[in-house]
Coordinates of C-alpha atoms and ligand atoms in Angstrom, one line a residue:
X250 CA 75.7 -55.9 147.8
X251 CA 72.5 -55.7 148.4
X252 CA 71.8 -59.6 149.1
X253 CA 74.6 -58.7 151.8
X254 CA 72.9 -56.5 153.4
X255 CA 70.0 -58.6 153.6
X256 CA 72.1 -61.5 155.4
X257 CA 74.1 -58.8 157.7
X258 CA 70.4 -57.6 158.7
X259 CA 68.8 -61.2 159.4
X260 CA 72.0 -62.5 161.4
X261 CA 71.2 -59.3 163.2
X262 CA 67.6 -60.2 163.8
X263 CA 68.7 -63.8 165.0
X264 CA 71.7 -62.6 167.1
X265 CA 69.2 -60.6 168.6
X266 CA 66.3 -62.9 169.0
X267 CA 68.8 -65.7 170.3
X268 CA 69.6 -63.2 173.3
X269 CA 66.8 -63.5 175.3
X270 CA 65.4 -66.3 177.3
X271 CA 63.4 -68.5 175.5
X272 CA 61.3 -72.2 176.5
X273 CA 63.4 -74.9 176.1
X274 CA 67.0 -72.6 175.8
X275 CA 68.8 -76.2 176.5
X276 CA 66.3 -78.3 173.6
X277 CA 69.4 -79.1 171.5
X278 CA 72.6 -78.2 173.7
X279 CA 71.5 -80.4 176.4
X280 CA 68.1 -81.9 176.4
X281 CA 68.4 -83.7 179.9
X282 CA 69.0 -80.8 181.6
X283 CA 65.4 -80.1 182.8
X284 CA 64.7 -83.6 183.7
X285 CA 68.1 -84.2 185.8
X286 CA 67.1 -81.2 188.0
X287 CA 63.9 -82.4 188.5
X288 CA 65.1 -85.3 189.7
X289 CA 67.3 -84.3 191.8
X290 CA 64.9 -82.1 193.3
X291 CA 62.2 -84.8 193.7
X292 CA 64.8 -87.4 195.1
X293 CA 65.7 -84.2 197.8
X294 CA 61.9 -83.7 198.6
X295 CA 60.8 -87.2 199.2
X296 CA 63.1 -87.0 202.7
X297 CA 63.1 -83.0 203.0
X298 CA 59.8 -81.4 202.1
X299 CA 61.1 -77.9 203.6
X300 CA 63.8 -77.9 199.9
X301 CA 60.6 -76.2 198.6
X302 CA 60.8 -73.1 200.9
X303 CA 64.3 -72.8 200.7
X304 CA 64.1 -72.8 197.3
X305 CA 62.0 -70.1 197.1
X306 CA 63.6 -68.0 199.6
X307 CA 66.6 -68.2 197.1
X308 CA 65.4 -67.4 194.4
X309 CA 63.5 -64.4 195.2
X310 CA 66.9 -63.4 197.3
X311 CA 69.2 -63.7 194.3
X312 CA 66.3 -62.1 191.8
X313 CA 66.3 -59.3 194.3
X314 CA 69.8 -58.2 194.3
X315 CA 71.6 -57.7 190.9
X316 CA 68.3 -60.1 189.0
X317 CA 68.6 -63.4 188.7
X318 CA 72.0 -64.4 187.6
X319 CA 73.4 -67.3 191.0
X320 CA 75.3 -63.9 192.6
X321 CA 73.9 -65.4 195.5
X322 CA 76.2 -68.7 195.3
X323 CA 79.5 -67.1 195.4
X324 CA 80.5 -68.4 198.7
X325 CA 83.1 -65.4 200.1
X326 CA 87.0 -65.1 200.1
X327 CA 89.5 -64.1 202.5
X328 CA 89.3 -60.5 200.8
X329 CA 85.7 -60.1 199.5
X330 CA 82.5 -60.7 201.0
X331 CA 80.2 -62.3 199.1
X332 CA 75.9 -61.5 198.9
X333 CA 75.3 -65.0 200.9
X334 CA 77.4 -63.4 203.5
X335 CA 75.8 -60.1 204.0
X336 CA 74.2 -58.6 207.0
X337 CA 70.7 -60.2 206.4
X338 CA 72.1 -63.3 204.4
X339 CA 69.1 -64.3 205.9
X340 CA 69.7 -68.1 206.7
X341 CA 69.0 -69.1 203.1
X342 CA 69.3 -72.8 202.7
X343 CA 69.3 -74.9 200.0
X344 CA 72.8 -74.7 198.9
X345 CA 73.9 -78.1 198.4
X346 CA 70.9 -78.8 196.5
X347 CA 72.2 -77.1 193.5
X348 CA 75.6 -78.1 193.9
X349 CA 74.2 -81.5 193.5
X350 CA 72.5 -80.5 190.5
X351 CA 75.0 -78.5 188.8
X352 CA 77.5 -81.7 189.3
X353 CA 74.9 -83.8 187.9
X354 CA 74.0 -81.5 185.0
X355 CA 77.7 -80.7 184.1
X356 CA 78.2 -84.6 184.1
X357 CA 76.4 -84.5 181.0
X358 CA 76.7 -80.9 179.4
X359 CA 79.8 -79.5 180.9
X360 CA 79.7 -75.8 180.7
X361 CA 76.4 -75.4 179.4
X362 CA 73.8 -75.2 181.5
X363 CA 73.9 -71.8 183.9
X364 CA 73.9 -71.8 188.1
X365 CA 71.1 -68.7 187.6
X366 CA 69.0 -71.7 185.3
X367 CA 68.9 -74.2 187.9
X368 CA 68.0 -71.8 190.8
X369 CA 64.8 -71.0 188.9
X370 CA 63.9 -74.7 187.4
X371 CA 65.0 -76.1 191.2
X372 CA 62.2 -73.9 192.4
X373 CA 59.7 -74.1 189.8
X374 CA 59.9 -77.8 190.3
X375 CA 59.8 -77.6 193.9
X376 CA 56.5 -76.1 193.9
X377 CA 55.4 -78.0 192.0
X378 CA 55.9 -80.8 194.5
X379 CA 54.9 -79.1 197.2
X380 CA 51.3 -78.8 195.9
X381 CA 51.5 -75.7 193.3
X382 CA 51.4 -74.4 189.8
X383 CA 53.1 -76.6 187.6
X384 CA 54.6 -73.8 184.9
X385 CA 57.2 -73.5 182.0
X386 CA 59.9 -71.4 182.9
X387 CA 61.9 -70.0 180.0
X388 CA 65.9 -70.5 180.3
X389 CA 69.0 -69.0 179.1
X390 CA 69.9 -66.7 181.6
X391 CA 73.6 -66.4 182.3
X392 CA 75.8 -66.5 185.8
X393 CA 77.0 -62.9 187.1
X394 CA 80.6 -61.8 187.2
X395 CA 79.8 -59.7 190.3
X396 CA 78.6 -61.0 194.1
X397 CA 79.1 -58.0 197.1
X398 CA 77.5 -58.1 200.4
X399 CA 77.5 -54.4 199.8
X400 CA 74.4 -54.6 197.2
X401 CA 72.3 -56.8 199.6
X402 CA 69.6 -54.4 200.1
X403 CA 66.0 -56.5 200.6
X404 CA 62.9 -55.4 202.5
X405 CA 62.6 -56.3 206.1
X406 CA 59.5 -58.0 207.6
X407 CA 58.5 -54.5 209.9
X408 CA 58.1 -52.7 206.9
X409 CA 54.7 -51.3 206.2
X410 CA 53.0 -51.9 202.9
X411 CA 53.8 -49.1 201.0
X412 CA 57.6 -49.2 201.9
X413 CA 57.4 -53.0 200.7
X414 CA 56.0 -52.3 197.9
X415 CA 59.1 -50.0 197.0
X416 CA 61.1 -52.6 196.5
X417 CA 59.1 -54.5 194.6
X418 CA 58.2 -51.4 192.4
X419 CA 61.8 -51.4 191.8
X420 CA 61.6 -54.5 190.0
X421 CA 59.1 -53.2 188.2
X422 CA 56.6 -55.5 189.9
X423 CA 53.1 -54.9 190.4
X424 CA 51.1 -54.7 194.1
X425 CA 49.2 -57.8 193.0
X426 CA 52.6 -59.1 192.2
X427 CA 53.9 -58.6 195.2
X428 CA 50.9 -59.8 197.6
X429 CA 51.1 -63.1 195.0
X430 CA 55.0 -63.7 195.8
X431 CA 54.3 -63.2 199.7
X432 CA 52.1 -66.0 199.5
X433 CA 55.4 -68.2 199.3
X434 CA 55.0 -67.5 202.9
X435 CA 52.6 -70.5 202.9
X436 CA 55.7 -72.6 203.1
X437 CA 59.0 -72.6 205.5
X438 CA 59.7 -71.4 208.6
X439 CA 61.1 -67.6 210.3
X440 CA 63.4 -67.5 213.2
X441 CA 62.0 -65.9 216.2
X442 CA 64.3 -63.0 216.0
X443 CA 62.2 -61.5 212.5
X444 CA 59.1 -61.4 214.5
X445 CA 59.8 -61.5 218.5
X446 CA 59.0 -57.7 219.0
X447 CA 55.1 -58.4 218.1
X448 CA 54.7 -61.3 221.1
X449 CA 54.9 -59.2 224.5
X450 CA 56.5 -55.7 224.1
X451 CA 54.8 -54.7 220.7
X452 CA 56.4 -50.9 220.0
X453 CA 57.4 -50.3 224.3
X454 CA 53.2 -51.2 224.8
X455 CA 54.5 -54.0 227.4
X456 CA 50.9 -56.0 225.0
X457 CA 51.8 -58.4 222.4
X458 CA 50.7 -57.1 218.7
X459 CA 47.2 -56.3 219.0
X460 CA 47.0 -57.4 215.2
X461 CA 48.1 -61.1 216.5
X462 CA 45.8 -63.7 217.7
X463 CA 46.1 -63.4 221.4
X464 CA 46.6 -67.1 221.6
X465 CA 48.8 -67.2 218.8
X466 CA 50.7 -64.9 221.0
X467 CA 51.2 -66.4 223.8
X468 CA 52.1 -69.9 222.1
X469 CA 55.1 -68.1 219.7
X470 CA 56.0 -66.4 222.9
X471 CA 56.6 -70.0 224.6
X472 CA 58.6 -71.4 222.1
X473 CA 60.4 -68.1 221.2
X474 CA 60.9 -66.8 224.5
X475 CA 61.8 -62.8 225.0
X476 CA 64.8 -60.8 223.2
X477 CA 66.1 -60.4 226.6
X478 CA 65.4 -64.0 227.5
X479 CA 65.6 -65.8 224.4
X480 CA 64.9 -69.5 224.2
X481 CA 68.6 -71.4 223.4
X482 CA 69.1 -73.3 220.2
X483 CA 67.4 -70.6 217.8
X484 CA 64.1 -71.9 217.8
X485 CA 61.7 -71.4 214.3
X486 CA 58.4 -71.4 213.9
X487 CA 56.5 -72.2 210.5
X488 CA 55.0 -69.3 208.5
X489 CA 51.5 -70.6 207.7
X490 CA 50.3 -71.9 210.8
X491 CA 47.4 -74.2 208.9
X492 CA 49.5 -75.5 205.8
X493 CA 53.1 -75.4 206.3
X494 CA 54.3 -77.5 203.7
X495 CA 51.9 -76.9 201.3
X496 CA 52.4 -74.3 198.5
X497 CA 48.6 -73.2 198.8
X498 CA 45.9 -70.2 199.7
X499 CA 46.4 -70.8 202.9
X500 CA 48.7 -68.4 203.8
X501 CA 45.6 -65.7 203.3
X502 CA 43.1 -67.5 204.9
X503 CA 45.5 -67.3 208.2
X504 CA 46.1 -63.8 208.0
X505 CA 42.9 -62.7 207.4
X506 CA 42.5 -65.0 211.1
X507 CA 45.2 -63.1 212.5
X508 CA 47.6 -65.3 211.7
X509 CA 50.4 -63.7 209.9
X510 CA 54.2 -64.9 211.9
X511 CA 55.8 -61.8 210.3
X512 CA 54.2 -57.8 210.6
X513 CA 54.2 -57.6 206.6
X514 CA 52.4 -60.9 206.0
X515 CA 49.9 -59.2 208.7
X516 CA 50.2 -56.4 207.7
X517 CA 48.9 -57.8 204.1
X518 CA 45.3 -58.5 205.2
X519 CA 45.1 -54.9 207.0
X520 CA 46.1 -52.5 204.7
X521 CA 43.4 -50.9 202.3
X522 CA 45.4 -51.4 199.5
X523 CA 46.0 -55.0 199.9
X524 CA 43.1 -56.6 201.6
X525 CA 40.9 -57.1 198.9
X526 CA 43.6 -59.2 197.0
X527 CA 44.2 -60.9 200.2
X528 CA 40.5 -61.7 200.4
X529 CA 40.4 -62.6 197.0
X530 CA 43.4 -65.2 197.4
X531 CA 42.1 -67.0 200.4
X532 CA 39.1 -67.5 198.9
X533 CA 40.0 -68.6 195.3
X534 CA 42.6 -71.2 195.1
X535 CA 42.4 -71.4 191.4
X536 CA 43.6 -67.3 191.0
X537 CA 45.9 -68.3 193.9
X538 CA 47.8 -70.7 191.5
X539 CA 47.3 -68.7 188.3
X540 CA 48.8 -65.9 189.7
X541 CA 51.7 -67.9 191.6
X542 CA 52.9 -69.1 188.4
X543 CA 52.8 -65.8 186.7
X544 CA 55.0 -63.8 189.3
X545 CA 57.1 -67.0 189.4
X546 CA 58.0 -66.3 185.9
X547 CA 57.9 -62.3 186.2
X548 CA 60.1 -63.0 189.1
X549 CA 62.9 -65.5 187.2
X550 CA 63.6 -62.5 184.3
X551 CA 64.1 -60.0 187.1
X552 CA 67.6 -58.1 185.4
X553 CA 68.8 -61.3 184.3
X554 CA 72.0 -61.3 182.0
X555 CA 71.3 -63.2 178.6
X556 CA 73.4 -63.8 175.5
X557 CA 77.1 -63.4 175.7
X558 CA 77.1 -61.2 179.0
X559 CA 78.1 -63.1 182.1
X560 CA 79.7 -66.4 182.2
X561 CA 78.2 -70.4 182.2
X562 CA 79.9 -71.0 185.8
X563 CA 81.4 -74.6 186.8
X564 CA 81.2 -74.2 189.9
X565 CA 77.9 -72.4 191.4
X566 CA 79.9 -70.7 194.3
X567 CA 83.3 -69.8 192.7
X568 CA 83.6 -67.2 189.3
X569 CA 85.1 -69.2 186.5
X570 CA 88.6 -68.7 186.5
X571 CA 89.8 -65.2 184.6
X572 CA 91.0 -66.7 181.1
X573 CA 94.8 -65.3 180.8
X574 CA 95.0 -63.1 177.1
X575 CA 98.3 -64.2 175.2
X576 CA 99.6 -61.1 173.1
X577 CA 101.2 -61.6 170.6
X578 CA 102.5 -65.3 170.2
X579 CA 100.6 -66.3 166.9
X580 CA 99.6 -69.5 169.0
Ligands
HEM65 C1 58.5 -57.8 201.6 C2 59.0 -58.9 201.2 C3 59.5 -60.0 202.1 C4 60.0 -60.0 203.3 C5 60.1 -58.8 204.3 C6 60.4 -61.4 203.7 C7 60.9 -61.7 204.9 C8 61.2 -63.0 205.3 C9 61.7 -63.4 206.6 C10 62.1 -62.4 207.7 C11 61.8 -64.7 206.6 C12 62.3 -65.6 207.7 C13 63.7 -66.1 207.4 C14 64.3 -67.0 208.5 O1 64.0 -66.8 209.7 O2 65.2 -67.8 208.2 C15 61.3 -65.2 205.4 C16 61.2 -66.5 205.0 C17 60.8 -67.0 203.8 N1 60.5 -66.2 202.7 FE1 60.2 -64.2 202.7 N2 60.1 -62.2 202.7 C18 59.6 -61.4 201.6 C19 59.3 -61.9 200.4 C20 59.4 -63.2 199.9 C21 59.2 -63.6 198.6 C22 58.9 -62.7 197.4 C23 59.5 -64.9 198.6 C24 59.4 -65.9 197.4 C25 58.8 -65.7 196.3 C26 59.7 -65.3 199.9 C27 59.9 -66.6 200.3 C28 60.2 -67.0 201.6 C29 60.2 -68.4 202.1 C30 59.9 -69.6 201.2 C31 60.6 -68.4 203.4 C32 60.9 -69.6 204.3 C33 62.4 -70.0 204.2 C34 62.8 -71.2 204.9 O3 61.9 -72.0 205.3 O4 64.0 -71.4 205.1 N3 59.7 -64.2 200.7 N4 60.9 -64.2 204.6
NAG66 C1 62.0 -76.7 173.0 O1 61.0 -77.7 172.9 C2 59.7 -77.3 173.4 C3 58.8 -78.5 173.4 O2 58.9 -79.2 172.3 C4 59.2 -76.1 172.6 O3 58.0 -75.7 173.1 C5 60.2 -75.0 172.6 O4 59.8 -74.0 171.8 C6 61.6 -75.5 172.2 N1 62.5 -74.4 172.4 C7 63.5 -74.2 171.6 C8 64.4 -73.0 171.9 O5 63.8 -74.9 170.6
NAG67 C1 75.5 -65.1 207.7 O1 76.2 -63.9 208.0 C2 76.7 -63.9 209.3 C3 77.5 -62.6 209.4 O2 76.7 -61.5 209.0 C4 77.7 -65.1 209.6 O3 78.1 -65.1 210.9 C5 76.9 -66.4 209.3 O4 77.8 -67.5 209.4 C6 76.3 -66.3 207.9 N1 75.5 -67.5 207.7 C7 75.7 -68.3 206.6 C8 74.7 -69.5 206.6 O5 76.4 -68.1 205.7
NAG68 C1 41.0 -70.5 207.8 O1 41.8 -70.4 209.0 C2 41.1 -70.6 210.2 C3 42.0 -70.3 211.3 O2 43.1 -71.1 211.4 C4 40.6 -72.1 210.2 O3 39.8 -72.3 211.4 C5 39.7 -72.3 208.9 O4 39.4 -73.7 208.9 C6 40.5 -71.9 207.7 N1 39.6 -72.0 206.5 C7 39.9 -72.6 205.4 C8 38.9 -72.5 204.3 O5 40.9 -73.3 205.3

């Protein structure tokens, strides 16, 4: 009886231990996992180097809203809109990067290996690519059941820092944390639209953003044109001005030049609470990295589902089909 008791307690323990996400989750289930994304990702980034930035943008998007379980994949239906479709789906890219890897990866291990797990070794190994932190990123995390454009709530780039911050508070990030994971704006590009106001009309002043490099300015201005008098084709412009593919300390060193594209990456180097990390960052690229990798990994266990909750999708943008329950057949 006792002895029962025992074995009823350690099953517990393991049960337990065994839902949470752990280095290596796919060591015995399905060892090539990690190395097929990579190379999927590596073949992508020798003829795209901008997969790293949309990478990231993904990640932190799908993190952001319900944690990090692929919600973001779930491409809509004629009677649901989906998160990728919200409002601000925010021209996230990268889609048909994982669907690649997810067909390559279920080639081998079908049904193993999770959407939300490829998301966040895609990116991790996209970085890495790109020029930063190489890290281990611990796995297991399962795909939601859930994707509404409803529950698409993220910060928008004329926020100050405080009302940033809120959001990442919610996440139970840290300031440092978040001034670390807005140095992903050293890579990828913003559409003039997130940043237009600051080039001639800053807040009705009829001046451009007297926190912008006038020069700066006046170039974005050319290739953006004015909200009334927009440029055609959508035009983009990169987010660090000195680096732009590079995943580096750059991004700092530019704003602290009056170089930030968006308010809050400006906004970054200006406020009292910030600077001194900013500072800090632009002139240590060693802590830069260290403290890349760590919010990357803080970042991939935002609210993620582990264990038996959620489902191991097929398909990253449909839900796996509902399983019908047969009553009562004996079969
Ligand atoms: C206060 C927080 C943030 C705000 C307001 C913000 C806002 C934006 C905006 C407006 C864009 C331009 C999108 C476009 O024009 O397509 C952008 C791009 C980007 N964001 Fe953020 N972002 C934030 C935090 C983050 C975080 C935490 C990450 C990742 C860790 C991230 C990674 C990126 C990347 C890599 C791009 C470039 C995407 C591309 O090249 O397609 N951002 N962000
Ligand atoms: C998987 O293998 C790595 C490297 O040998 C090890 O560090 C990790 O703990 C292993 N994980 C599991 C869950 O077995
Ligand atoms: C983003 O959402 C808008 C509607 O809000 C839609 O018109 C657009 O096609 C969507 N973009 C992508 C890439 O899904
Ligand atoms: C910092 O940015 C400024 C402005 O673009 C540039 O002139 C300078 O070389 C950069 N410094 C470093 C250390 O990269």
């Amino acid at each position: 009886m006792e002895k029962m008791l025992v074995v009823f307690l350690i099953s517990c323990i393991l049960h337990f231990a065994s839902a949470q996400l752990k280095l290596g989750f796919y060591n015995s289930t399905c060892p090539r996992a990690e190395s097929i994304v990579q190379g999927i990702v590596q073949q992508r980034f020798n003829t795209d180097r901008s997969i790293t930035a949309a990478l990231l943008r993904m990640h932190f998007h799908d993190c952001f809203v319900r944690g990090c379980d692929a919600s973001i994949l779930i491409d809509s239906t004629r009677s649901k809109s989906s998160e990728k479709d919200a409002g601000p789906n925010e021209t996230v890219r990268g889609y048909d990067l994982i669907d690649v890897a997810k067909k390559a990866v279920e080639a081998v291990c079908p049904s193993t290996v999770s959407c939300a797990d490829i998301i966040t070794l895609a990116t991790r190994d996209a970085v890495a690519l790109a020029g930063g932190p190489k890290y281990a990123v611990p796995t297991g995390r399962r795909d939601g059941l859930v994707s509404d454009a409803a529950d698409v709530n993220l910060p928008s780039p004329s926020l100050t820092v405080a009302e940033a911050f809120s959001f990442f508070q919610a996440k139970r990030m840290t300031l440092n944390d978040m001034v670390t994971l807005l140095g992903a704006h050293t890579v990828g590009i913003a559409h003039c639209g997130f940043f237009q106001d600051r080039l001639s009309n800053f807040q009705g002043t009829g001046q451009p953003d007297p926190t912008m490099d006038a020069g700066l300015a006046a170039r974005l201005l050319r290739t953006c044109g004015t909200a009334s008098r927009p440029v055609n084709r959508d035009p983009t412009v990169f987010l660090d001005q000195g680096t732009s593919f590079v995943v580096d300390n750059q991004f700092y060193n530019q704003t602290r030049f009056k170089r930030g594209i968006l308010q809050i990456d400006q906004e970054l180097a200006l406020d009292r609470s910030t600077a001194p990390i900013v500072s800090m960052f632009a002139s240590n690229r060693i802590a830069f990295q260290q403290s890349f990798a760590s919010a990357m990994i803080k970042l991939s266990k935002v609210e993620v589902l582990v264990g038996k909750a959620g489902e191991i999708r097929k398909n990253c943008r449909v839900f796996n089909p509902r399983k019908k329950t047969v009553i009562g057949t004996g079969l």
